[in-house]
PDB file of C-alpha atoms in Angstrom:
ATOM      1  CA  UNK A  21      91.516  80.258 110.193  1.00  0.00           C
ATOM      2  CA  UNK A  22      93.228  83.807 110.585  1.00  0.00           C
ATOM      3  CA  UNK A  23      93.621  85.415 113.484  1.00  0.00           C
ATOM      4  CA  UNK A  24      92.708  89.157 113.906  1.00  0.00           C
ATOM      5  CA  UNK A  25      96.410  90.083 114.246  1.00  0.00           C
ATOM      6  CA  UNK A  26      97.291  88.280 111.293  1.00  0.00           C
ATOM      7  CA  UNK A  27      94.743  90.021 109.356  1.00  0.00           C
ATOM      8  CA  UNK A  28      96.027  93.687 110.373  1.00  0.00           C
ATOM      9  CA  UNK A  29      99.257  93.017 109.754  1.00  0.00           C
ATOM     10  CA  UNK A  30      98.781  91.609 106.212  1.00  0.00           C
ATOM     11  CA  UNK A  31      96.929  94.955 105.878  1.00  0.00           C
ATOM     12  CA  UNK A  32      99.414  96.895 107.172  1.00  0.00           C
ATOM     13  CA  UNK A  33     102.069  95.155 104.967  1.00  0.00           C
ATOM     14  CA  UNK A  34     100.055  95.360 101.574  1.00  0.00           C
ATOM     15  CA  UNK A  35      99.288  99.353 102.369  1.00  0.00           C
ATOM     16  CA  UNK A  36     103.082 100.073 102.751  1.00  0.00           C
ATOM     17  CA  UNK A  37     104.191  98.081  99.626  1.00  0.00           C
ATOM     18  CA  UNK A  38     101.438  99.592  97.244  1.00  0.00           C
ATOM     19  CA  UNK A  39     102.836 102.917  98.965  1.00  0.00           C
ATOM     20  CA  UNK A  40     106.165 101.968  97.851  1.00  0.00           C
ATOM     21  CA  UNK A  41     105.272 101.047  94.407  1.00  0.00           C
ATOM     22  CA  UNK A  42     103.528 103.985  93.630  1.00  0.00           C
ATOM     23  CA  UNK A  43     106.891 105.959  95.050  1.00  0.00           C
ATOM     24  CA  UNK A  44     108.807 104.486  92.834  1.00  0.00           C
ATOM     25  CA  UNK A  45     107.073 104.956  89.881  1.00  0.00           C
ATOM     26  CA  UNK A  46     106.632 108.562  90.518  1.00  0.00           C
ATOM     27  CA  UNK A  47     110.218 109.222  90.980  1.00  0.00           C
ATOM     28  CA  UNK A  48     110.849 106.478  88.042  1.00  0.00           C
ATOM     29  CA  UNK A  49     113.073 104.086  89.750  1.00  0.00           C
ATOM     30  CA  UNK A  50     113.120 100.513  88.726  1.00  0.00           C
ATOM     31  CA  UNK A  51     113.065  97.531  91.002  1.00  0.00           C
ATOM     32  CA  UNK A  52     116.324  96.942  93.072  1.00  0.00           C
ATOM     33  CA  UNK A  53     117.805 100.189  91.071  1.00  0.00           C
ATOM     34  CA  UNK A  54     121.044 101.530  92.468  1.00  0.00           C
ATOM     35  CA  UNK A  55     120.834 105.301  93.232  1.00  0.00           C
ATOM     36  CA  UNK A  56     122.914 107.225  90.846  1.00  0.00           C
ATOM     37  CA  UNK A  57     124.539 109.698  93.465  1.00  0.00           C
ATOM     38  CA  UNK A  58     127.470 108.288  95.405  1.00  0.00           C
ATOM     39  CA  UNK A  59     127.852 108.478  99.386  1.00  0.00           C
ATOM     40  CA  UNK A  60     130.360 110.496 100.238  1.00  0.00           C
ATOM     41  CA  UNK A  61     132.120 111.559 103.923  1.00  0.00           C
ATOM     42  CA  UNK A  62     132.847 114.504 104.815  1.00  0.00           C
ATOM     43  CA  UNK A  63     136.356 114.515 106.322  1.00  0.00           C
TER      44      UNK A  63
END
């Protein structure tokens, strides 16, 4: 059996991954998609 903590947290972790899905298909990135601008220092 579950505990109550174990619960929440599987909760917790399912509401921010369904928030991250639905991120990235608004913006249209794929799964493990590198970002197309570079990082860059300014120095």
């Amino acid at each position: 059996m579950k505990k109550p903590d174990a619960d929440l947290l599987s909760e917790m972790i399912g509401f921010a991954v369904e928030r991250l899905v639905e991120l990235g298909t608004i913006t249209g990135a794929a799964m493990g998609e590198e970002p197309l601008r570079t990082t860059e220092c300014n120095g």
